[in-house]
mmCIF file of C-alpha atoms in Angstrom:
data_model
loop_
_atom_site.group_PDB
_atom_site.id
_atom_site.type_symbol
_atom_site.label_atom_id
_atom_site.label_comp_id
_atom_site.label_asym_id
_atom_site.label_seq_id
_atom_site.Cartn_x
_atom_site.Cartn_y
_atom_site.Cartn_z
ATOM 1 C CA UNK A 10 -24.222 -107.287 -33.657
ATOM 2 C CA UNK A 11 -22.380 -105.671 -30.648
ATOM 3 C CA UNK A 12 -19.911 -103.742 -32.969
ATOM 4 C CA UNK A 13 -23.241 -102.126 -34.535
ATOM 5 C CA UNK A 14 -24.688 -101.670 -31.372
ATOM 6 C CA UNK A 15 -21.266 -99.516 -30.280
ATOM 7 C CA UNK A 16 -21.283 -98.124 -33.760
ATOM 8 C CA UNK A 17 -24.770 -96.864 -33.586
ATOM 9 C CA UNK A 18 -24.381 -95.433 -30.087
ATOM 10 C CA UNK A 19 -21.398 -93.493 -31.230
ATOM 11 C CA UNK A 20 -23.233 -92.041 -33.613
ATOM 12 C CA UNK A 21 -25.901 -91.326 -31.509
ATOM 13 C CA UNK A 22 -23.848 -89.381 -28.847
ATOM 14 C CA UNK A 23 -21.857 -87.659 -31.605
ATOM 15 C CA UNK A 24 -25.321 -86.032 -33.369
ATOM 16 C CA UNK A 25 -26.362 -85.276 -30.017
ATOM 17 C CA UNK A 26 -26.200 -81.123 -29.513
ATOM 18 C CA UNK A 27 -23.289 -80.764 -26.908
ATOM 19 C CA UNK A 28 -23.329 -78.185 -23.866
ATOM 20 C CA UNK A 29 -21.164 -76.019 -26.264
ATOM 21 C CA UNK A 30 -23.874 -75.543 -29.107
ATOM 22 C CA UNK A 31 -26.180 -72.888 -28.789
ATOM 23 C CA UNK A 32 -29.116 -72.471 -31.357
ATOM 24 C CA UNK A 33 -27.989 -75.319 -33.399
ATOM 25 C CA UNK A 34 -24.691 -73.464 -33.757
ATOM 26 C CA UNK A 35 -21.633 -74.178 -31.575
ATOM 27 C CA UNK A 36 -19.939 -70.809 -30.726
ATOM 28 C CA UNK A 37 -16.416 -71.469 -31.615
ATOM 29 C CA UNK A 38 -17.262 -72.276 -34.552
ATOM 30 C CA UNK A 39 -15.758 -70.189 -37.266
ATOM 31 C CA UNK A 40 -19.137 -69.065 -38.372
ATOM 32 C CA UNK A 41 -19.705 -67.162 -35.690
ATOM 33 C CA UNK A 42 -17.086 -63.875 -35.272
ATOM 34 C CA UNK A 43 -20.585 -61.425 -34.770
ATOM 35 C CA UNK A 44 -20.823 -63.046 -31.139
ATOM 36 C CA UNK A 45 -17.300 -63.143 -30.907
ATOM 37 C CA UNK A 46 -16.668 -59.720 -31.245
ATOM 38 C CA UNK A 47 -19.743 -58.419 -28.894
ATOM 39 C CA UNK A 48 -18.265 -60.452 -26.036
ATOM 40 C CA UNK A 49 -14.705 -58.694 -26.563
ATOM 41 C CA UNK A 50 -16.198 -55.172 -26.334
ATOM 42 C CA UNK A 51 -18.089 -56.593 -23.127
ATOM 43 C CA UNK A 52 -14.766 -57.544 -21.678
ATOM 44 C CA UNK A 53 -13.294 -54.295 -22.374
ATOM 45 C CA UNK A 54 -16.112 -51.831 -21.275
ATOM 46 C CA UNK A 55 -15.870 -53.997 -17.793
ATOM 47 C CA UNK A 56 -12.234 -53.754 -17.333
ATOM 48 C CA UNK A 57 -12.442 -50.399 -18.568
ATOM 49 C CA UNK A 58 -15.743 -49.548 -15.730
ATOM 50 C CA UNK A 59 -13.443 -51.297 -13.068
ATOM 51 C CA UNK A 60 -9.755 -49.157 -13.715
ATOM 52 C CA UNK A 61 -12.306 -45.803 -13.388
ATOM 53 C CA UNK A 62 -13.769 -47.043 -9.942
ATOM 54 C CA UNK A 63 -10.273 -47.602 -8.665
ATOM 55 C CA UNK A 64 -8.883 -44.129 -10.145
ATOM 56 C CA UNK A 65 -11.576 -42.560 -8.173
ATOM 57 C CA UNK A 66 -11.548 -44.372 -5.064
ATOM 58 C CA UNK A 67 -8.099 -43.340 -4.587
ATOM 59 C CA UNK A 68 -8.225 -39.783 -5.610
ATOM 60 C CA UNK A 69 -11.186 -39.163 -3.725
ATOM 61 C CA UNK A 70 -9.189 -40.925 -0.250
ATOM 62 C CA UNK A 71 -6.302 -38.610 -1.605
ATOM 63 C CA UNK A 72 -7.883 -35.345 -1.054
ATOM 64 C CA UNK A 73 -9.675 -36.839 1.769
ATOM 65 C CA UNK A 74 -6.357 -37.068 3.815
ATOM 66 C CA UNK A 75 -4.687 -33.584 2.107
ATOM 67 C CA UNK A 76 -7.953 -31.693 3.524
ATOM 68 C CA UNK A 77 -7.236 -33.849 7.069
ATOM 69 C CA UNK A 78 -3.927 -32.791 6.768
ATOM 70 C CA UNK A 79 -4.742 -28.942 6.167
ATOM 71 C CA UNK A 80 -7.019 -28.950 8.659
ATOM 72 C CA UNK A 81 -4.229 -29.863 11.344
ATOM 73 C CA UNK A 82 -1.536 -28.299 9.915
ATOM 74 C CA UNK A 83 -0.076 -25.051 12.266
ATOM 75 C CA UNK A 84 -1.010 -21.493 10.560
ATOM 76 C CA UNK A 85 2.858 -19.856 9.620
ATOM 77 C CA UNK A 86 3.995 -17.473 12.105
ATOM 78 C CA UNK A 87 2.693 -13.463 11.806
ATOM 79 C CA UNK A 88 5.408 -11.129 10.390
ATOM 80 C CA UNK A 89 6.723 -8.472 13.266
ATOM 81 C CA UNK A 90 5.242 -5.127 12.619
ATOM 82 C CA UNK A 91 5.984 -2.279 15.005
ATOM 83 C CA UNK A 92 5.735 1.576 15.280
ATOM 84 C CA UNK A 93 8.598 3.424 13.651
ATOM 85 C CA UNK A 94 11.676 3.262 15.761
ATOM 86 C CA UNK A 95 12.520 7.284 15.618
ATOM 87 C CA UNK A 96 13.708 9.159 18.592
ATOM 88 C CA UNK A 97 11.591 11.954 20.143
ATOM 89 C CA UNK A 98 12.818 15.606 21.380
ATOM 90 C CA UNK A 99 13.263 14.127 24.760
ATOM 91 C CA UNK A 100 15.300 11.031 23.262
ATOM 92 C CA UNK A 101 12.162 8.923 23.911
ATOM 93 C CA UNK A 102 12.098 5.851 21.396
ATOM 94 C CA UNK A 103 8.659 6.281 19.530
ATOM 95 C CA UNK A 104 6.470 3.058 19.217
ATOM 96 C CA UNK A 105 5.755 -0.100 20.846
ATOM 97 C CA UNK A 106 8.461 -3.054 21.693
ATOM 98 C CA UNK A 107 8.270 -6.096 19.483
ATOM 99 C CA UNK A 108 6.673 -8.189 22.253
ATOM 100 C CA UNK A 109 3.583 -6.460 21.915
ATOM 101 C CA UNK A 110 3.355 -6.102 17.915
ATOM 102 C CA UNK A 111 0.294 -8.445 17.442
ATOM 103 C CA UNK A 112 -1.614 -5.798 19.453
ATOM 104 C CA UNK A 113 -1.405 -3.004 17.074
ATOM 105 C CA UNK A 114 -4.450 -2.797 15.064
ATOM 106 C CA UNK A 115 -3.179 -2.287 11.220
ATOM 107 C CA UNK A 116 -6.729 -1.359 10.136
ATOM 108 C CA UNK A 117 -6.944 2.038 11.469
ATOM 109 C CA UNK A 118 -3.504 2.326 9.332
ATOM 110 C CA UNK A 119 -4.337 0.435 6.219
ATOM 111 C CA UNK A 120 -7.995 0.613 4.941
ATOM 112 C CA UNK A 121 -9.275 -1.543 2.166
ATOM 113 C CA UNK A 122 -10.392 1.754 0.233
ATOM 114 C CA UNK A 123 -8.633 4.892 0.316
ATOM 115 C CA UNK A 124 -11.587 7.386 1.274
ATOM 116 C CA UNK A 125 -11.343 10.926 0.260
ATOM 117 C CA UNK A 126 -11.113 13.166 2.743
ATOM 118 C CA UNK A 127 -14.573 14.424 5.029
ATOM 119 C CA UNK A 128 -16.671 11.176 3.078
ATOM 120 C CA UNK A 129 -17.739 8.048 4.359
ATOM 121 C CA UNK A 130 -17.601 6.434 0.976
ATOM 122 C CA UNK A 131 -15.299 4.314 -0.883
ATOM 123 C CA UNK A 132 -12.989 6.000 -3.319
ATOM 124 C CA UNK A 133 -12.281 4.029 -6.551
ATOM 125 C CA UNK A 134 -8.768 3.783 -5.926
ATOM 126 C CA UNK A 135 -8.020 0.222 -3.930
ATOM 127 C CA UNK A 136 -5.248 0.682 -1.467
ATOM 128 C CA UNK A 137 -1.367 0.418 -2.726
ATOM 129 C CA UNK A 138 -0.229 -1.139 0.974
ATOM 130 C CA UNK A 139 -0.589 -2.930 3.898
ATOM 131 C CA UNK A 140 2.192 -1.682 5.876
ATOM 132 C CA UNK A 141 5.472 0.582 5.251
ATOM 133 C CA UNK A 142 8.983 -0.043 5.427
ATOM 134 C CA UNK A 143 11.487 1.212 7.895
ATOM 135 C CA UNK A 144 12.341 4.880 6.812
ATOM 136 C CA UNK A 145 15.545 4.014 5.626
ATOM 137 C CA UNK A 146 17.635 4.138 2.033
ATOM 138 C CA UNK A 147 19.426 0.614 2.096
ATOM 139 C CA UNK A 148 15.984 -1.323 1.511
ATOM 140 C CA UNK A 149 16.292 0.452 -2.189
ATOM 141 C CA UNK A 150 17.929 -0.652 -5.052
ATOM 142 C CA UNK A 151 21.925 -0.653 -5.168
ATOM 143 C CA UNK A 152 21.845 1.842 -8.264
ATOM 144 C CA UNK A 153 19.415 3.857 -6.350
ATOM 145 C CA UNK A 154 21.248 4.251 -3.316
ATOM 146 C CA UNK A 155 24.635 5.351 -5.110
ATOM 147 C CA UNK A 156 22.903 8.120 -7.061
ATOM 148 C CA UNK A 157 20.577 9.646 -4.620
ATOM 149 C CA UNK A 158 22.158 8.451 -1.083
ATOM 150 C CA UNK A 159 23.881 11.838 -0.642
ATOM 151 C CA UNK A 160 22.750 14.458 2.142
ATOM 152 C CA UNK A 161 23.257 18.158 1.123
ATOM 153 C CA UNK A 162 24.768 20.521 2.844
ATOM 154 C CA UNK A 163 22.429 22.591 5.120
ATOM 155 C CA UNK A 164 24.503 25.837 4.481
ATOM 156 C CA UNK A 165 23.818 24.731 0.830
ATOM 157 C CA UNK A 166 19.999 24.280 0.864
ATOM 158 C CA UNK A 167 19.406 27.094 2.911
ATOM 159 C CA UNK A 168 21.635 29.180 0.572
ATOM 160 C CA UNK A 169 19.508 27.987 -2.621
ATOM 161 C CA UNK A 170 15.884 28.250 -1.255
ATOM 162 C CA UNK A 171 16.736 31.901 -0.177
ATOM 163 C CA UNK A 172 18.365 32.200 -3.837
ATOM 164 C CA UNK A 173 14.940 31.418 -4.908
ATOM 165 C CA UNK A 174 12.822 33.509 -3.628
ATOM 166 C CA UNK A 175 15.352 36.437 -4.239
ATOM 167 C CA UNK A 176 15.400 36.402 -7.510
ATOM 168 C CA UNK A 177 11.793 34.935 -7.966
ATOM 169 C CA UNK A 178 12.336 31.178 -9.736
ATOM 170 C CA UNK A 179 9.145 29.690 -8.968
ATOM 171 C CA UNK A 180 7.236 32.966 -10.066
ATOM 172 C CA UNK A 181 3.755 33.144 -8.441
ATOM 173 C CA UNK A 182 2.788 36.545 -6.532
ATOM 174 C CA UNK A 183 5.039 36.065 -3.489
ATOM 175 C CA UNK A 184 7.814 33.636 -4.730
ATOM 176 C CA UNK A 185 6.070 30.376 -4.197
ATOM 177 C CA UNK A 186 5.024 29.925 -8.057
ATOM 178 C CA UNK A 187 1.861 29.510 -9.160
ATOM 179 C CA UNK A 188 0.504 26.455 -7.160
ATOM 180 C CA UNK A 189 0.228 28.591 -4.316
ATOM 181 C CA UNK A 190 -1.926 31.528 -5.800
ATOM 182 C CA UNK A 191 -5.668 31.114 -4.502
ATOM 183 C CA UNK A 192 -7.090 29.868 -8.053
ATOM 184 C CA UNK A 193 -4.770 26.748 -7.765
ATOM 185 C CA UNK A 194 -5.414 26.159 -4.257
ATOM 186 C CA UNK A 195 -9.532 25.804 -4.401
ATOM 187 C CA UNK A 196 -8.911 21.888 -3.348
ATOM 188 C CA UNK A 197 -6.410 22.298 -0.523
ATOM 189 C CA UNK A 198 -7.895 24.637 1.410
ATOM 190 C CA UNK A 199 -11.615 22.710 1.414
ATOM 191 C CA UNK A 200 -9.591 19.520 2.290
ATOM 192 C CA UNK A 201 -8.099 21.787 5.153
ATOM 193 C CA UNK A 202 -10.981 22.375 6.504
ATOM 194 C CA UNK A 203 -12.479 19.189 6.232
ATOM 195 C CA UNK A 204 -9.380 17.915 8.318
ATOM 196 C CA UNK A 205 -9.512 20.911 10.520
ATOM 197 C CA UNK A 206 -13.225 19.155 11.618
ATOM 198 C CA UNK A 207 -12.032 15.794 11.531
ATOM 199 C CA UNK A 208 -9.092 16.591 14.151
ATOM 200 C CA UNK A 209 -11.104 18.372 15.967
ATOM 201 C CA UNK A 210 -14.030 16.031 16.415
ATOM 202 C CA UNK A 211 -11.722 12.689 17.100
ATOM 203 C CA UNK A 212 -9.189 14.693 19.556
ATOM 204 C CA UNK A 213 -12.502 16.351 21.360
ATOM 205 C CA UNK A 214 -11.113 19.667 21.279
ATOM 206 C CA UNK A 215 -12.118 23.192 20.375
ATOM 207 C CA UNK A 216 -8.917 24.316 18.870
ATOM 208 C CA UNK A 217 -6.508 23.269 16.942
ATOM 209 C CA UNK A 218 -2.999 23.386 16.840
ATOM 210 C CA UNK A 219 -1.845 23.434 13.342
ATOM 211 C CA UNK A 220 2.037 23.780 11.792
ATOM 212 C CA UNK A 221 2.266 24.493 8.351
ATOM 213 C CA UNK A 222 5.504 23.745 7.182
ATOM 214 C CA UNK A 223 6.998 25.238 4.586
ATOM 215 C CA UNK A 224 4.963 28.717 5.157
ATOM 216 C CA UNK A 225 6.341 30.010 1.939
ATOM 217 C CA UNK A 226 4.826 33.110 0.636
ATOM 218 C CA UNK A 227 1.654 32.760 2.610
ATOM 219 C CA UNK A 228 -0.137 34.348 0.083
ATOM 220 C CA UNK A 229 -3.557 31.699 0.058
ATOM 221 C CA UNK A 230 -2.968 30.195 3.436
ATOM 222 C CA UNK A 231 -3.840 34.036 5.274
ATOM 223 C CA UNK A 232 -6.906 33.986 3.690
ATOM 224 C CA UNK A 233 -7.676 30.273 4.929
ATOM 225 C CA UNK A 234 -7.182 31.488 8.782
ATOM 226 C CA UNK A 235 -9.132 34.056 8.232
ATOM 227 C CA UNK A 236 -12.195 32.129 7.950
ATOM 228 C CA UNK A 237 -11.273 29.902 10.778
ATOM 229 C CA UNK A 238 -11.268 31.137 14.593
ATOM 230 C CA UNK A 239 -10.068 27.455 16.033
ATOM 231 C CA UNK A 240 -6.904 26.895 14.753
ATOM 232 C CA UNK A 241 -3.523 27.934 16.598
ATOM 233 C CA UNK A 242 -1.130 28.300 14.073
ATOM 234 C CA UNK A 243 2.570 28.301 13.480
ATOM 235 C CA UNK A 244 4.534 28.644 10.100
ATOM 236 C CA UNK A 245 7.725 27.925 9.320
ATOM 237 C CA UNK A 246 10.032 27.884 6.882
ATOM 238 C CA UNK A 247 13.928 27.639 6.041
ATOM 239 C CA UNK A 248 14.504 31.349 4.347
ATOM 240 C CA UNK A 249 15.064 33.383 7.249
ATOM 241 C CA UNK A 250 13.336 36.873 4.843
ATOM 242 C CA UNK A 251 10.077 35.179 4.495
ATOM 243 C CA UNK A 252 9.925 34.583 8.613
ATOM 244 C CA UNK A 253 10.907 38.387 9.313
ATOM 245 C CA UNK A 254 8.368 39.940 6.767
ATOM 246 C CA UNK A 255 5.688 38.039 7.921
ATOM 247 C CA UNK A 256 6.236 37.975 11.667
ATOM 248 C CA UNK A 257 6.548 41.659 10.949
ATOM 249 C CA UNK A 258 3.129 41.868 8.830
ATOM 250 C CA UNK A 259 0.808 39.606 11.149
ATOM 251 C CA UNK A 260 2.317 40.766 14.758
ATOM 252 C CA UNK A 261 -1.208 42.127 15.952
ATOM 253 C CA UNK A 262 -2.689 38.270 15.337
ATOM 254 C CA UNK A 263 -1.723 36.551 18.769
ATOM 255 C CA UNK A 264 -3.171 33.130 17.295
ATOM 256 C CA UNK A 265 -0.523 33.394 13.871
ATOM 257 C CA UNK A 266 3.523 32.386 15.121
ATOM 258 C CA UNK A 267 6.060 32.379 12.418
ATOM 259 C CA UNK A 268 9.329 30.578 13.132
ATOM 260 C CA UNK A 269 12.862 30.193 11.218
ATOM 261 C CA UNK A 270 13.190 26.359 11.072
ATOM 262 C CA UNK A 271 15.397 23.861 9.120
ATOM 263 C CA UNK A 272 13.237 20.826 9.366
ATOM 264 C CA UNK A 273 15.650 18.769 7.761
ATOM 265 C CA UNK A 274 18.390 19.415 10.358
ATOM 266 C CA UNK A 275 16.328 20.070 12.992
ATOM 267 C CA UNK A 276 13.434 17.993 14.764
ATOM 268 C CA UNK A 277 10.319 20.064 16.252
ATOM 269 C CA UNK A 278 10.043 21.660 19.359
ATOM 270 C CA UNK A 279 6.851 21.286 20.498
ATOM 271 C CA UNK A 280 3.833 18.676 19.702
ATOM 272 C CA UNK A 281 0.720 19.642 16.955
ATOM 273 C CA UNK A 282 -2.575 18.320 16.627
ATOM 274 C CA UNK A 283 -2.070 18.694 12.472
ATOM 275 C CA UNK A 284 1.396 19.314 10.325
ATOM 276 C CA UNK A 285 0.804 20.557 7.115
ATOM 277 C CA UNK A 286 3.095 19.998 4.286
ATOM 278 C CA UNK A 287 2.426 21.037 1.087
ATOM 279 C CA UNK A 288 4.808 20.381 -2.067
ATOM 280 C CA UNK A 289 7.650 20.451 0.139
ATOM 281 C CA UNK A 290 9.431 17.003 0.010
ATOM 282 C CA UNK A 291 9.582 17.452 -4.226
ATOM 283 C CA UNK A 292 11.989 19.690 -3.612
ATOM 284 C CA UNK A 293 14.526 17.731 -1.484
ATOM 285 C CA UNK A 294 17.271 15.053 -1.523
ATOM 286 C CA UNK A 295 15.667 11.542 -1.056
ATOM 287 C CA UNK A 296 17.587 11.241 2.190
ATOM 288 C CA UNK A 297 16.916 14.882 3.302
ATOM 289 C CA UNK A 298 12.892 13.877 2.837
ATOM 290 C CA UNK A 299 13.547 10.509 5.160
ATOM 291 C CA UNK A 300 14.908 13.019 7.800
ATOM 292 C CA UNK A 301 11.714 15.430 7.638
ATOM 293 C CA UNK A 302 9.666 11.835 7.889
ATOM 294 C CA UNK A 303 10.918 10.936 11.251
ATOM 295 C CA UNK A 304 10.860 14.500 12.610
ATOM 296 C CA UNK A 305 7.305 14.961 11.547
ATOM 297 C CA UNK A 306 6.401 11.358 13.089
ATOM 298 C CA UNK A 307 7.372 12.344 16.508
ATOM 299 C CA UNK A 308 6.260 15.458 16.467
ATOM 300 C CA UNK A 309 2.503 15.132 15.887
ATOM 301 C CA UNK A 310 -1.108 13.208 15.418
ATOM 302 C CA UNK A 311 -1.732 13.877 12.372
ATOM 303 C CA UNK A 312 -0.033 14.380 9.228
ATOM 304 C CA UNK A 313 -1.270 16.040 5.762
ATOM 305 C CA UNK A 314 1.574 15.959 3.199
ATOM 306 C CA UNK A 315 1.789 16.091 -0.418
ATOM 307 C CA UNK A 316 2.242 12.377 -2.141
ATOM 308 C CA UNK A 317 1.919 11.766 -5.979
ATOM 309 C CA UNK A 318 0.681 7.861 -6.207
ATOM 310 C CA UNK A 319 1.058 7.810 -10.003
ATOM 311 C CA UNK A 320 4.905 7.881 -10.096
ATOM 312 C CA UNK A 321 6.194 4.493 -10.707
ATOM 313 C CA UNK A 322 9.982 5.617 -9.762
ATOM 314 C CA UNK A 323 11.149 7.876 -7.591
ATOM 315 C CA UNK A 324 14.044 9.853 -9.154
ATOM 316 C CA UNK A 325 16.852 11.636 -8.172
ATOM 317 C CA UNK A 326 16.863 15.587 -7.481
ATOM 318 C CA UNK A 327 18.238 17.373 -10.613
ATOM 319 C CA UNK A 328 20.755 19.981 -9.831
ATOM 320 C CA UNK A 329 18.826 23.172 -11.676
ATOM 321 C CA UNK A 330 17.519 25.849 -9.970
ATOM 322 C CA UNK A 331 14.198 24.693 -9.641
ATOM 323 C CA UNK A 332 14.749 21.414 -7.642
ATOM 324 C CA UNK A 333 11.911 19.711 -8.180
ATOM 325 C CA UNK A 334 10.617 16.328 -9.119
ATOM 326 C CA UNK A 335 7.799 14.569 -7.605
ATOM 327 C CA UNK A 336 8.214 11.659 -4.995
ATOM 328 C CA UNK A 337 5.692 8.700 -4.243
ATOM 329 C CA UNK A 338 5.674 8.342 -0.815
ATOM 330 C CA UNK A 339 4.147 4.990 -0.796
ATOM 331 C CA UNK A 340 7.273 3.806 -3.047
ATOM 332 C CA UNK A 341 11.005 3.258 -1.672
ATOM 333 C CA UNK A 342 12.210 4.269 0.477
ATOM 334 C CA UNK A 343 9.903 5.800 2.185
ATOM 335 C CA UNK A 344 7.163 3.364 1.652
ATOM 336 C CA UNK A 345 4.506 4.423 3.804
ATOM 337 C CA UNK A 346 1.610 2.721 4.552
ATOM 338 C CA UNK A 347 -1.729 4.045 2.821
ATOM 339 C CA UNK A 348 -3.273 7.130 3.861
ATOM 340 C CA UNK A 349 -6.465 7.290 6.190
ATOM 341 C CA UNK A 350 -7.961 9.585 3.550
ATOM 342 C CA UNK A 351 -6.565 11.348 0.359
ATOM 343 C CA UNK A 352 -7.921 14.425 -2.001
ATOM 344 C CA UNK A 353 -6.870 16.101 -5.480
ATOM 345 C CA UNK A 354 -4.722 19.190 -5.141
ATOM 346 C CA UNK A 355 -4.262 19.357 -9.008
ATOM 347 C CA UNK A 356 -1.469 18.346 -11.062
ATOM 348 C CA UNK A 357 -0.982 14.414 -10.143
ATOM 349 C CA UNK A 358 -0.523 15.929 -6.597
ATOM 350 C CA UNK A 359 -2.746 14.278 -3.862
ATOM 351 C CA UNK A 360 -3.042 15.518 -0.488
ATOM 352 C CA UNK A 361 -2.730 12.440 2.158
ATOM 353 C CA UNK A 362 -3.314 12.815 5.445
ATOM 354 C CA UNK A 363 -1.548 10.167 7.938
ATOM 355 C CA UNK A 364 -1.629 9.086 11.774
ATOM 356 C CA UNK A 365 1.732 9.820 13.202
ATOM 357 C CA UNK A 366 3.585 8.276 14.204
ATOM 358 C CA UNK A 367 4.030 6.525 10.652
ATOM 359 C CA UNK A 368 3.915 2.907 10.740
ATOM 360 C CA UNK A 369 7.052 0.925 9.518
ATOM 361 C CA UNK A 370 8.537 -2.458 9.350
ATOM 362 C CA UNK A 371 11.416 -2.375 11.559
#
């Protein structure tokens, strides 16, 4: 009777449902892979949810402490600029000392627009520079320095600009070819003016003392002074002929000076409120044009000079009769700074007018 008993019980406890069945099915059964399954993808999606929360815990405390970091770390030191270091008539150093670099203000030097000459508006053209480079050939390329590092002869240039004009190369009605006759210069002479006002107004003065350099022919410029009773003006110009005939033409106009000058070889004299220089540098050595760069900067306020801002290189002079080829001022190795205002004078040439002295690196 007690073996039945047992036997019974055992029974009993074995058709009881255990704490593994579930719905009258026990869940490792083999019967069941559905529920298997759907508890496997559970498992993954939560490691899965947990390796994202870590990933972005730590990239979020990453740029957390790089932004910290930034925020403390020392701005890099300000690059030395200074005024160009070019030697006066009185042997005066032109410029500031290093020391007190950070106090020159670049933006009177370097607008963010170029702005044509006489307008308050932006041209379209964005500026080319910040600041120049020291007026000096051995920032250029090594090819470019072996052809064009050669200064000519001053006996020689003056001998070939007077061979010019002799024998009438650059046509035109007085020898100065055709960009100086008074249909080609419409442009020039209304940006003259214009900077004729300008001067005038910022200097607080009622005349002007204006050197335009070369003089040339003077066939358009006469008929600009005519129309102007505040300028002072002086002309120069390397052919010794062209200073005789008109000194001897113009001697009853007290406010009209002509002078033989070799600006190349020679620095300036005396101070000028504006130098003018039109298409003169396009017809010099590169290192002849570096020379007239640093006599012109300590020799004036303000500059307006010839520049042509589409050449990409500046080449060597050829050795023809004509000597010309145009030069980008803004490129090496001049590599001044950009203008305070420029306008068209026809032919890819702009006219640019600068605050002397020029600005450089050192």
């Amino acid at each position: 009777m007690q073996r039945r008993k047992l036997g019974s019980a055992s029974a009993a406890r074995r058709s009881r449902p255990s704490s593994a069945d579930f719905g009258g099915k026990n869940i490792n059964s083999r019967n069941n892979k559905p529920t298997s399954k759907f508890v496997g993808i559970l498992s993954i999606l939560a490691a899965a949810s947990v390796c994202a929360l870590v990933i972005s815990t730590s990239t979020a405390y990453v740029s957390r402490e790089s932004r910290a970091r930034a925020e403390t770390r020392d701005p890099p030191p300000a690059s030395p600029q200074r005024l160009p270091s070019v030697r006066s008539r009185t042997g005066v150093a032109v410029g500031v000392p290093s020391s007190d670099a950070a106090a020159i203000d670049l933006s009177r030097y370097s607008p963010e627009f170029v702005t044509p000459c006489g307008s308050d508006s932006p041209h379209s053209r964005k500026r080319r520079h910040t600041v120049g480079r020291p007026f000096t050939i051995n920032g250029a390329s090594s090819s470019f320095r072996q052809q064009d590092n050669k200064k000519e002869e001053d006996n020689a240039r003056l001998n070939s600009f007077s061979d010019i004009y002799k024998n009438d190369v650059w046509g035109g009605e007085g020898g100065s070819g055709t960009g100086s006759l008074m249909s080609s210069t419409e442009n020039v002479r209304k940006t003259l003016d214009l900077v004729v006002d300008r001067v005038k107004s910022e200097l607080g003065v009622e005349r002007v003392r204006l050197l335009d350099l070369p003089v040339g022919d003077f066939v358009w410029m006469r008929h600009w002074l005519a129309n102007r009773t505040d300028v002072n003006y002086m002309g120069m110009d390397i052919v010794p002929h062209l200073i005789e005939e008109h000194s001897d033409e113009f001697k009853d106009r007290h406010d009209w000076a002509f002078q033989h000058h070799d600006i190349v070889k020679d620095p300036l004299s005396a101070d000028y409120d504006v130098i003018f220089s039109r298409q003169m540098t396009q017809h010099l050595q590169t290192v002849d044009t570096l020379s007239v760069l640093r006599h012109f900067s300590a020799s004036g306020k303000y500059l307006l000079i010839s520049n042509y801002p589409n050449v990409t290189v500046n080449k060597v002079l050829p050795t023809n009769r004509w000597r010309y080829r145009p030069q980008n001022l803004n490129l090496a190795p001049f590599s001044l700074t950009d203008p305070l205002c420029e306008d068209d004078d026809g032919g890819g040439c702009i006219s640019s007018l600068f605050k002397l002295p020029l600005l450089q690196w050192e």
